[in-house]
XYZ file of C-alpha atoms in Angstrom:
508
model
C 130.922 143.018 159.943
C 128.304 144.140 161.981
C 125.403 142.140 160.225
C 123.835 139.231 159.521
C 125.524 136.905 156.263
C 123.529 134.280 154.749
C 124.769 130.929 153.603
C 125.358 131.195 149.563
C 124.051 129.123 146.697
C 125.847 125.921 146.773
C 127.439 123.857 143.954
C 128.532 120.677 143.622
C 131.710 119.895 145.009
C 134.730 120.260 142.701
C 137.175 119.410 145.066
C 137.242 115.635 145.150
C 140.689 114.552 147.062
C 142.973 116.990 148.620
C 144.471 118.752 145.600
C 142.705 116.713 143.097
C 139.573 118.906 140.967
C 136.523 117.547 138.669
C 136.230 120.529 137.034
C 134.154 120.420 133.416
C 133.953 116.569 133.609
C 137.964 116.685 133.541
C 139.641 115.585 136.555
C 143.247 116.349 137.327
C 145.574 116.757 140.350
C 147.655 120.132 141.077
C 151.169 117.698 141.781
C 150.637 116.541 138.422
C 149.403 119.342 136.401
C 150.400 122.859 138.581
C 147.681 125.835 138.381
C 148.573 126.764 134.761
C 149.724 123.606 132.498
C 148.691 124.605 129.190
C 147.904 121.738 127.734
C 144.776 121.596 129.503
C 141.788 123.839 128.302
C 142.174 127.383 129.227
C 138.495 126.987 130.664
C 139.349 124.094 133.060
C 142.527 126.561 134.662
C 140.094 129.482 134.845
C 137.755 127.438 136.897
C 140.712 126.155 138.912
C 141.572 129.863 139.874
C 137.548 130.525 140.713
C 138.209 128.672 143.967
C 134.121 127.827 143.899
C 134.571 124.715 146.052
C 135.341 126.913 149.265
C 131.456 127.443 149.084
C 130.349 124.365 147.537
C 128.158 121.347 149.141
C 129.790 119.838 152.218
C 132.486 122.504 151.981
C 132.622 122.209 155.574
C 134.298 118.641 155.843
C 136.853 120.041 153.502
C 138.382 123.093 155.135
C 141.526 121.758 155.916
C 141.985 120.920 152.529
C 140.738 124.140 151.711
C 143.457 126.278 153.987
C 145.855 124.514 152.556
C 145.082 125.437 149.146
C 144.478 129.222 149.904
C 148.150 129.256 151.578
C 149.459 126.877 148.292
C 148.276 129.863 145.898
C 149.588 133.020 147.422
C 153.071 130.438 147.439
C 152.648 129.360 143.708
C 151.061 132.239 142.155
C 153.303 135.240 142.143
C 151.515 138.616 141.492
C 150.780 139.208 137.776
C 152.359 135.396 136.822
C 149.790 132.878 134.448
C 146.334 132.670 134.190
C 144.904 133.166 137.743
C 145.832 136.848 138.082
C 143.805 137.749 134.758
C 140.916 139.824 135.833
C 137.949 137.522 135.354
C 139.094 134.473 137.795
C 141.072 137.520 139.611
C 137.407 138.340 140.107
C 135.395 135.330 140.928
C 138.434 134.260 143.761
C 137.986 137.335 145.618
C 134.709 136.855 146.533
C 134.974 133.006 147.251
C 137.832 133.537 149.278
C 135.529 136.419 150.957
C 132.178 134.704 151.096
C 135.006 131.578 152.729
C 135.975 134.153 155.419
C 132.713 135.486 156.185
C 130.948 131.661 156.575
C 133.583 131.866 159.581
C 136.964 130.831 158.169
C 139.976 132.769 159.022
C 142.161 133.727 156.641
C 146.139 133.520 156.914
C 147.185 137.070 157.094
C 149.573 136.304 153.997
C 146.799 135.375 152.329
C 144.902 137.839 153.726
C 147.575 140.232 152.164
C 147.080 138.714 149.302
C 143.285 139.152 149.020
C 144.196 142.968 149.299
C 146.779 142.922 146.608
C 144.714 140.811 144.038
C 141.748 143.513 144.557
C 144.460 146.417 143.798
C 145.674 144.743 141.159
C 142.082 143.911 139.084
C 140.806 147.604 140.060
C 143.285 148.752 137.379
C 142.848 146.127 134.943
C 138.790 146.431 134.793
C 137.438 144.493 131.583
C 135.967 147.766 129.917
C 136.924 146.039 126.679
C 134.642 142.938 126.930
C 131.821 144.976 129.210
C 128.998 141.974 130.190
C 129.693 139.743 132.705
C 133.124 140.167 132.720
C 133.027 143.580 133.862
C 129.924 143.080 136.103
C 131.968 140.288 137.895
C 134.804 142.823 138.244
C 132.690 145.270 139.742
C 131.321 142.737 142.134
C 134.966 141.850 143.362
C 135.664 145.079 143.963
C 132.484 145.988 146.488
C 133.423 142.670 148.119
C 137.243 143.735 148.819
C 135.792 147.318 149.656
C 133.387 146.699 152.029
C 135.787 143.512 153.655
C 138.574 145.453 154.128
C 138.839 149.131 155.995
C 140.531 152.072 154.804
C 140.970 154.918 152.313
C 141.909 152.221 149.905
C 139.039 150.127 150.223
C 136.615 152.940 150.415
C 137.783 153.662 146.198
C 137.282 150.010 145.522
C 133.878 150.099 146.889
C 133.502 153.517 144.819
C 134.212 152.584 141.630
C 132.057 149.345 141.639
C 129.173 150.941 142.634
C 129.799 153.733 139.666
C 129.533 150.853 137.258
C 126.986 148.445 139.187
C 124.934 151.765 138.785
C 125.630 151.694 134.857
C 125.497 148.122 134.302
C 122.749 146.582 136.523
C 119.888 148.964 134.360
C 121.970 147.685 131.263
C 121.930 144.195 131.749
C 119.005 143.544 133.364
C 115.949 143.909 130.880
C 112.377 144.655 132.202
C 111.145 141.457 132.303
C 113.987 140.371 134.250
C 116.359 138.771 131.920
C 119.759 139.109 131.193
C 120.759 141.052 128.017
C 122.969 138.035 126.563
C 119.853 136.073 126.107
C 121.236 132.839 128.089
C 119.754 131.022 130.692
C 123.103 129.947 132.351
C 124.295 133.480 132.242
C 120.546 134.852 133.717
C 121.087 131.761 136.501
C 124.732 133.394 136.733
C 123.359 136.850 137.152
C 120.893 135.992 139.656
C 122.999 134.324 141.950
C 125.902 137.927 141.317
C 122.458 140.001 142.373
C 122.033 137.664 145.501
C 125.370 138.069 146.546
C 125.323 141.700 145.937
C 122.471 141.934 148.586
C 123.805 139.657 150.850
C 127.207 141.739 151.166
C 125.731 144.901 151.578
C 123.795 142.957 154.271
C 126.284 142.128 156.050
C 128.104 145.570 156.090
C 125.200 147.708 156.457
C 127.343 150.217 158.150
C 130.091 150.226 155.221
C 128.823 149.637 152.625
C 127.353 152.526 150.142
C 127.295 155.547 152.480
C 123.940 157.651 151.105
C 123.254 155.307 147.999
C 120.397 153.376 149.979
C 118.140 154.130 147.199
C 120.784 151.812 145.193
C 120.804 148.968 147.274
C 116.833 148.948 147.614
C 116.650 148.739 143.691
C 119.142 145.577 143.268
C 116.422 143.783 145.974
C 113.873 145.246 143.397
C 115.422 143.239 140.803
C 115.913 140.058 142.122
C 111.713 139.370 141.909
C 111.427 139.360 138.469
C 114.950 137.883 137.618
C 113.434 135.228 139.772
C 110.307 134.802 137.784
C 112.341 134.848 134.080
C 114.435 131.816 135.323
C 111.445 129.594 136.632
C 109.620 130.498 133.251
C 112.555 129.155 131.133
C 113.265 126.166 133.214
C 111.791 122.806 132.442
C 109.581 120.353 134.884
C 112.733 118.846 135.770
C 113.868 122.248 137.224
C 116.361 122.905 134.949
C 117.141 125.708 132.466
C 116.404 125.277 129.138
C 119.570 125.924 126.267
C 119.420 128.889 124.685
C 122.196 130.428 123.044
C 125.853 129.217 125.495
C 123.808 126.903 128.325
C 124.762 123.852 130.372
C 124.757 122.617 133.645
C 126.619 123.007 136.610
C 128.109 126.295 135.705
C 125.553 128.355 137.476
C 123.771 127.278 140.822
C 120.728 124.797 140.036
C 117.446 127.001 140.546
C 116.637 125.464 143.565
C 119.553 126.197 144.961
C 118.867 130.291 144.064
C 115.461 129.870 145.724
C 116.880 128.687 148.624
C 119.579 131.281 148.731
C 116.504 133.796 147.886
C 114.691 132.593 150.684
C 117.734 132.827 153.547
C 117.577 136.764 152.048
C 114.184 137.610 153.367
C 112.911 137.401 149.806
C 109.030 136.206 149.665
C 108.376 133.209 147.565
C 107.528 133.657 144.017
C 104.031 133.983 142.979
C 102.350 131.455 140.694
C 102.058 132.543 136.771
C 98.724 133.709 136.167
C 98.087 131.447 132.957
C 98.866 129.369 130.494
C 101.638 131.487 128.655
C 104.313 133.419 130.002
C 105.570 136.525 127.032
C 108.955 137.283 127.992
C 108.760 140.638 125.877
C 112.079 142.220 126.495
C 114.386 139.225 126.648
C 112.255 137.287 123.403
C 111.023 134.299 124.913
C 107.719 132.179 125.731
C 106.696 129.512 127.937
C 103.513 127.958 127.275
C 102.680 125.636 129.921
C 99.994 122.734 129.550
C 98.601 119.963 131.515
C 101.113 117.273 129.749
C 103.430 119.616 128.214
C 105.729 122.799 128.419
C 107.072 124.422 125.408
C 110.330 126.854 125.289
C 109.867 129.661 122.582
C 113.038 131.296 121.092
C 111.709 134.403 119.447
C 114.478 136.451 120.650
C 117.276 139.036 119.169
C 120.513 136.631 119.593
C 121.672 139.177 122.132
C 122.881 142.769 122.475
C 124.456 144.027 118.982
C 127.757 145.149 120.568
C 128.147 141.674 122.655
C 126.859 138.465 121.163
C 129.407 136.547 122.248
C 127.351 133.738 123.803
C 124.641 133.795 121.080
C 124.139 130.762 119.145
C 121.923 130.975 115.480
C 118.762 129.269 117.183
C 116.397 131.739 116.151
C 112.766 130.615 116.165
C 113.941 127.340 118.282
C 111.958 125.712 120.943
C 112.365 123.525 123.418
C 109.600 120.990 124.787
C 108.673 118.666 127.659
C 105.772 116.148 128.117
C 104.935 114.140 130.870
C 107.607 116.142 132.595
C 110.158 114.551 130.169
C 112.296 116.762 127.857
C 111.247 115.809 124.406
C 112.941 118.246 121.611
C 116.331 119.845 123.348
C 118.670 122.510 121.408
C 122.430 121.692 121.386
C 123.721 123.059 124.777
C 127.089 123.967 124.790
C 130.200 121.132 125.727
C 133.342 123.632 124.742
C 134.612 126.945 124.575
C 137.226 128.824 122.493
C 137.784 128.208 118.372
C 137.572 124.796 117.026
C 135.286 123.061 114.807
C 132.802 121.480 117.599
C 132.078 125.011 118.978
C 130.851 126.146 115.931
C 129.078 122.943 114.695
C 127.153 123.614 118.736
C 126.484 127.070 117.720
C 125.267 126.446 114.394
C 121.874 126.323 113.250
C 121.439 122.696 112.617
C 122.372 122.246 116.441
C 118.868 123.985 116.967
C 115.423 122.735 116.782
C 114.569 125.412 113.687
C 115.174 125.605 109.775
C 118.104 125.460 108.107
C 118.172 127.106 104.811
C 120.958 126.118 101.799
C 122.775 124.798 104.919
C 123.482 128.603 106.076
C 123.502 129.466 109.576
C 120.322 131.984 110.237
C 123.122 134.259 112.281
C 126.534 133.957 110.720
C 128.188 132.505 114.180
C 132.540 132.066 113.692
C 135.516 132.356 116.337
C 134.893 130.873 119.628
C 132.699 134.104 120.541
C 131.901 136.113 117.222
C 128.835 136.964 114.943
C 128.571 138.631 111.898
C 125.246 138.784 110.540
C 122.412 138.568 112.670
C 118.713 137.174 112.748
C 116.054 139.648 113.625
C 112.750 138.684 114.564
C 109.745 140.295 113.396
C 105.974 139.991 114.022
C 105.686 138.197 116.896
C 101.776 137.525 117.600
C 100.570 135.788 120.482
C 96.653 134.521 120.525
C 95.301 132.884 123.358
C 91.707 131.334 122.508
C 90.581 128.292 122.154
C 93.752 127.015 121.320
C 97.100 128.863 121.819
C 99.232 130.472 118.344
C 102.712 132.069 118.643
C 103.520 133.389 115.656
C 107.290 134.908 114.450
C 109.884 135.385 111.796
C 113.023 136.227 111.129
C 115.293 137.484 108.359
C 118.825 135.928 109.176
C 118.522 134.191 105.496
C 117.723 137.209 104.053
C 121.191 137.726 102.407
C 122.413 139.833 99.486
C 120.041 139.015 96.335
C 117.687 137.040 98.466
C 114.836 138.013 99.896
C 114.350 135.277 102.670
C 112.162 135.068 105.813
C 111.731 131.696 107.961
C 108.093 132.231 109.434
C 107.058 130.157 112.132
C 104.174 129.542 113.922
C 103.549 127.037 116.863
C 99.640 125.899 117.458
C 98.873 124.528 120.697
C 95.749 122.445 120.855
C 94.390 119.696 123.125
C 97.442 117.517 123.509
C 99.172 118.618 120.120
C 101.507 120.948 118.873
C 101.104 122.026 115.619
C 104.607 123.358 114.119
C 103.826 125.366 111.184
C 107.216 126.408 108.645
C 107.229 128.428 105.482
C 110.421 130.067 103.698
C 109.659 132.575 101.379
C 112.034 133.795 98.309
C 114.351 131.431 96.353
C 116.115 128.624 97.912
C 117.359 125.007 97.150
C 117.030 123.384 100.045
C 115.437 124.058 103.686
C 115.114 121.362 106.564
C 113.512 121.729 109.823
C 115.620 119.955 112.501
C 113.893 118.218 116.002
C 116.586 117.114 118.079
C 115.780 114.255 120.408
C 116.516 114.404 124.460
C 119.032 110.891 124.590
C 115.843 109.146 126.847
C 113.733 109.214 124.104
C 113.712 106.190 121.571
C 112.589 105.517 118.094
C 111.300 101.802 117.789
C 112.910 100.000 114.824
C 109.700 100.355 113.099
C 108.785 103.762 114.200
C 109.999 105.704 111.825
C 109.391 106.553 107.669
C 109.394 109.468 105.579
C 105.667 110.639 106.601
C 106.480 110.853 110.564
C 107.864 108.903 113.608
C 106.728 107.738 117.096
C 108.765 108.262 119.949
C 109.160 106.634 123.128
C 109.114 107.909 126.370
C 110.728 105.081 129.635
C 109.055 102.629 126.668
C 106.018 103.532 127.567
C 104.335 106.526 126.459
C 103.701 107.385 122.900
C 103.998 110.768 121.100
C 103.278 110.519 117.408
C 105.245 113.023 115.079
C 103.573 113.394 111.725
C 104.484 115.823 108.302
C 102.982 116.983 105.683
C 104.383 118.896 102.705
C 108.031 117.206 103.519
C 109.472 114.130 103.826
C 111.311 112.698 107.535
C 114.630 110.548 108.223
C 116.509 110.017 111.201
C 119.943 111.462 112.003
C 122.675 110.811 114.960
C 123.463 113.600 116.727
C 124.732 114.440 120.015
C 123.112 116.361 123.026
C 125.303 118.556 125.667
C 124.050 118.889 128.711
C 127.689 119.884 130.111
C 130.606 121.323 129.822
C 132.653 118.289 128.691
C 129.912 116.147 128.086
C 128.362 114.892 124.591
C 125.594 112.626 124.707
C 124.648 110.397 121.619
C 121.009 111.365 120.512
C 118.915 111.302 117.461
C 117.831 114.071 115.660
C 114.489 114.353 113.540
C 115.118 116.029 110.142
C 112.167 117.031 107.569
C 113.233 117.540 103.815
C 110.731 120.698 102.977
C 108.974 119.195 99.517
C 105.898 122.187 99.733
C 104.430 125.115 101.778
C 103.904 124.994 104.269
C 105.360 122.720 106.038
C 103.201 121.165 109.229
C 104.991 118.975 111.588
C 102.117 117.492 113.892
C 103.338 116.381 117.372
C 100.822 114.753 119.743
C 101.575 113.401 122.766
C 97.996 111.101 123.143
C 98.364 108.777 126.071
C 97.633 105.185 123.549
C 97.993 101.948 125.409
C-alpha cells in the first residue's frame, strides 16, 4: 500500500462479549450455537459470516477478540462447508477482513491464506443469476483481494471486477443518484460500497486499475449526487425513510456516510435550492416546510427484471412535523417466505389505498412480484401552495379498469390528501399508519377525523370528508427483528373524492 486509507463508516457494535453477537435484535453465542445452526434465521448466520464488527464503533478495544475469531473461522469453516462460503457473505468478509488489515491489523498468514482462497473461490461462483447487489458486492470483493494481494492471480481478480463495476455502476446508479431497487437502505448500502470503492483505489493508487483512471474519476463523480438522494429521503431525525425493504442498522446511519465522505476529500453537500426536491429517475419527492417534511412514493417498485426488495407502496408517503415522524410505512422486521413478510410488503402496510383488499403490486415469496404498479402523470406545481399529483394502475386487473389517483396539497401548515378510484370496485380504504410516539386521546377520535398527539403536547387535527375513519392496531418496524405496536388510521371511502385534511396548527 503505498497510499493513504481512510477510517470506514462505522456501525454499531455487534460483537458484545467475546464470541457472543447481537445481530438483528437476536443475540446468541458461537459455543452454543456454532457458525451455521439452522435453526436460527438464515439472515442472522449470513450476518455472522459478514464479520462487520472488525470495523464497527470501538472496534479497537476489541481486537483481541477479534484475532481470535478470524483464526476460529479459517479452523471451523472448511472451504466450500455451510453458509459462510456462499458468495454473498463470501463477499462482504473479504473486505472486512481487508478494510481490518489495512486500519493496521495483521493478519495470521493462515488466515491470510485463507483470505486468498475465499477470493478464488467467489471469483468462480459470481452471482450473475441474482445481478443487483449481490453481484455488485461480489465485484467489490474481488478489487479488494486484487489490489491487497500481488500477483498474476490477483491482477484477474482485480480484472474482472472492474469489467462488471464498469457494467453495473451506470446500471444501478440512476441520474439522480439513486439506486435502481428503489430502497433507501439499499441506496445507504450503495453509498457506503461507492465510498469504499474510492477509498481502496486510494490506497493502492499504484495497483489498482492500470490506464482506467477515467473509471475511478467517474465512481468519485457519483458519490455527489448519491449523497444528495439519501439526505432528500431522510427524515429530520436523520434517518431514511421506508420505502420498499428499509430498516435500521443494516446500512451505516447517514451521518456516519458524511463523515466517511468527508475523511475522502469529498466537499460538503450543498443546501437544496427550495422547497421540493423531484427525484425524477428514482420516483420520489421531498417537500420540505417550516413544520413539516413529506416523503413522496411516486416511483416504479423497482427494475422489472429485479424487484426483489419492492414492497406494493405505490403512491405512499411518509411525513414529519415538528421534526417528529407522523405517518411511517411498514419497514421491514424479516426476510425469506412466511406470512409476516408478506403482510410487511403488502399494501395495507403502506400509507396508500387499498382496493377490494388487493395488493396494488401482486408481492408473494420472500422476494417475488407478479404484477406491477405503474405510475403515470406525475405533475408537480409549485405556487402559492405546493400540488404533487400521480396515479397508478396496479388495480387495473383483467375486466377492470382501475386507477388510484392521488394528489397531495401543501398549504400553510396543512396537507391536503386528495384520493379517487375510478372503475368498479366494492370497497377502497386509505390507510395512515401512526409512528408508535404519537397518541390518540380517548376522545380523539370518530368517524369524521382524529387528533393526534405529539410528547402530549402538540396537536395535529386529521379530518375526512367523503369517508368515514376508525382506528386500527398495527405494528411499526423500524428493525430487523423489531415490531413496534402502533395505530393505524383507516378511512372507509363512502364518495369521490376522498379528502383527508391534516393540519398540524400549533393550538394551546
Amino acid at each position: 500500500m503505498t497510499g493513504t486509507w481512510a477510517a470506514p463508516a462505522r456501525r454499531k457494535a455487534s460483537l458484545v462479549e467475546r464470541e457472543r453477537f447481537c445481530l438483528l435484535n437476536q443475540t446468541h453465542a458461537l459455543s452454543d450455537r456454532g457458525w451455521d445452526d439452522e435453526a436460527l434465521d438464515k439472515l442472522w448466520r449470513y450476518h455472522l459470516h459478514y464479520f462487520d464488527d472488525l470495523n464497527a464503533e470501538g472496534a479497537d478495544s476489541r481486537t483481541p477478540w477479534h484475532r481470535e475469531l478470524i483464526e476460529r473461522w479459517v479452523r471451523e469453516n472448511p472451504p466450500a462447508a455451510g453458509s459462510g462460503w456462499e458468495p454473498y457473505p463470501t463477499s462482504l468478509r473479504i473486505v472486512n477482513w481487508i478494510k481490518w488489515a489495512l486500519a493496521g491489523n495483521a493478519l495470521p498468514q493462515v488466515c491470510a491464506d485463507s483470505l486468498a482462497a475465499q477470493a478464488r473461490w467467489l471469483s468462480r461462483r459470481l452471482e450473475i443469476h441474482l445481478l443487483g447487489n449481490h453481484l455488485f458486492a461480489n465485484a467489490k470483493a474481488l478489487l479488494f483481494a486484487g489490489v491487497y494481494f500481488d500477483g498474476r492471480e490477483a491482477q484477474g481478480w482485480q480484472d474482472k471486477a472492474l469489467l462488471i463495476l464498469a457494467r453495473e455502476i451506470p446500471e444501478q446508479i440512476l441520474g439522480d443518484g439513486g439506486h435502481f431497487e428503489r430502497s433507501t437502505m439499499y441506496h445507504a448500502l450503495a453509498l457506503e460500497d461507492m465510498l469504499d470503492l474510492c477509498n481502496v483505489v486510494a490506497a493502492y493508487p499504484n495497483a489498482a486499475a492500470p490506464g482506467r483512471a477515467d473509471e475511478i474519476r467517474h465512481w468519485r463523480e457519483q458519490v455527489g449526487p448519491m449523497r444528495a438522494w439519501l439526505a432528500a429521503m431522510c427524515h429530520p431525525d436523520g434517518e431514511i425513510a421506508f420505502f420498499n425493504d428499509a430498516a435500521l442498522g443494516i446500512a451505516p446511519a447517514r451521518v456516519e456516510l458524511e463523515d466517511y465522505a468527508s475523511r475522502l476529500a469529498f466537499l460538503p453537500l450543498a443546501a437544496p435550492a427550495g422547497p421540493v426536491i423531484a427525484l425524477g429517475e428514482s420516483g420520489y419527492v421531498r417537500v420540505d416546510l417550516d413544520a413539516a417534511v413529506a416523503l413522496l412514493d411516486v416511483a416504479p417498485v423497482g427494475p422489472d427484471y429485479l424487484p426483489g426488495h419492492a414492497h406494493a407502496d405505490t403512491l405512499s408517503f411518509e411525513l414529519s412535523v415538528f421534526g417528529q415522524r407522523v405517518f411511517v410505512n411498514s419497514g421491514t422486521s424479516c426476510y425469506g417466505g412466511g406470512a409476516e413478510r408478506l403482510r410487511q410488503r403488502g399494501t395495507a402496510a403502506h400509507n396508500t389505498v387499498v382496493v377490494d383488499g388487493k395488493d396494488s403490486s401482486e408481492v408473494w415469496g420472500g422476494f417475488r412480484v407478479a404484477r406491477r404498479a405503474r405510475p403515470l402523470g406525475l405533475e408537480i406545481a409549485v405556487d402559492d401552495a405546493i400540488e404533487v399529483r400521480c396515479a397508478h394502475d396496479g388495480y387495473a386487473r383483467p375486466r377492470r379498469e382501475q386507477e388510484h389517483r392521488r394528489q397531495w396539497r401543501f398549504g400553510d401548515c396543512e396537507l391536503v390528501v386528495e384520493d379517487t378510484v375510478t372503475g368498479d370496485f366494492d370497497r377502497a380504504q386509505a390507510r395512515f399508519h401512526l409512528h408508535p410516539a404519537i397518541a390518540v386521546p380517548a376522545d380523539g377520535a370518530h368517524a369524521g377525523g382524529a387528533v393526534l398527539q405529539i410528547a402530549g403536547q402538540r396537536d395535529i387535527e386529521v379530518r375526512v370528508e367523503g369517508g368515514v375513519m376508525r382506528i386500527e392496531p398495527s405494528t411499526w418496524h423500524p428493525e430487523f427483528g423489531r415490531s413496534i405496536a402502533s395505530l393505524c388510521l383507516v378511512v372507509d371511502f363512502t364518495a369521490a373524492p376522498l379528502r383527508t385534511r391534516i393540519d398540524w396548527k400549533h393550538r394551546p
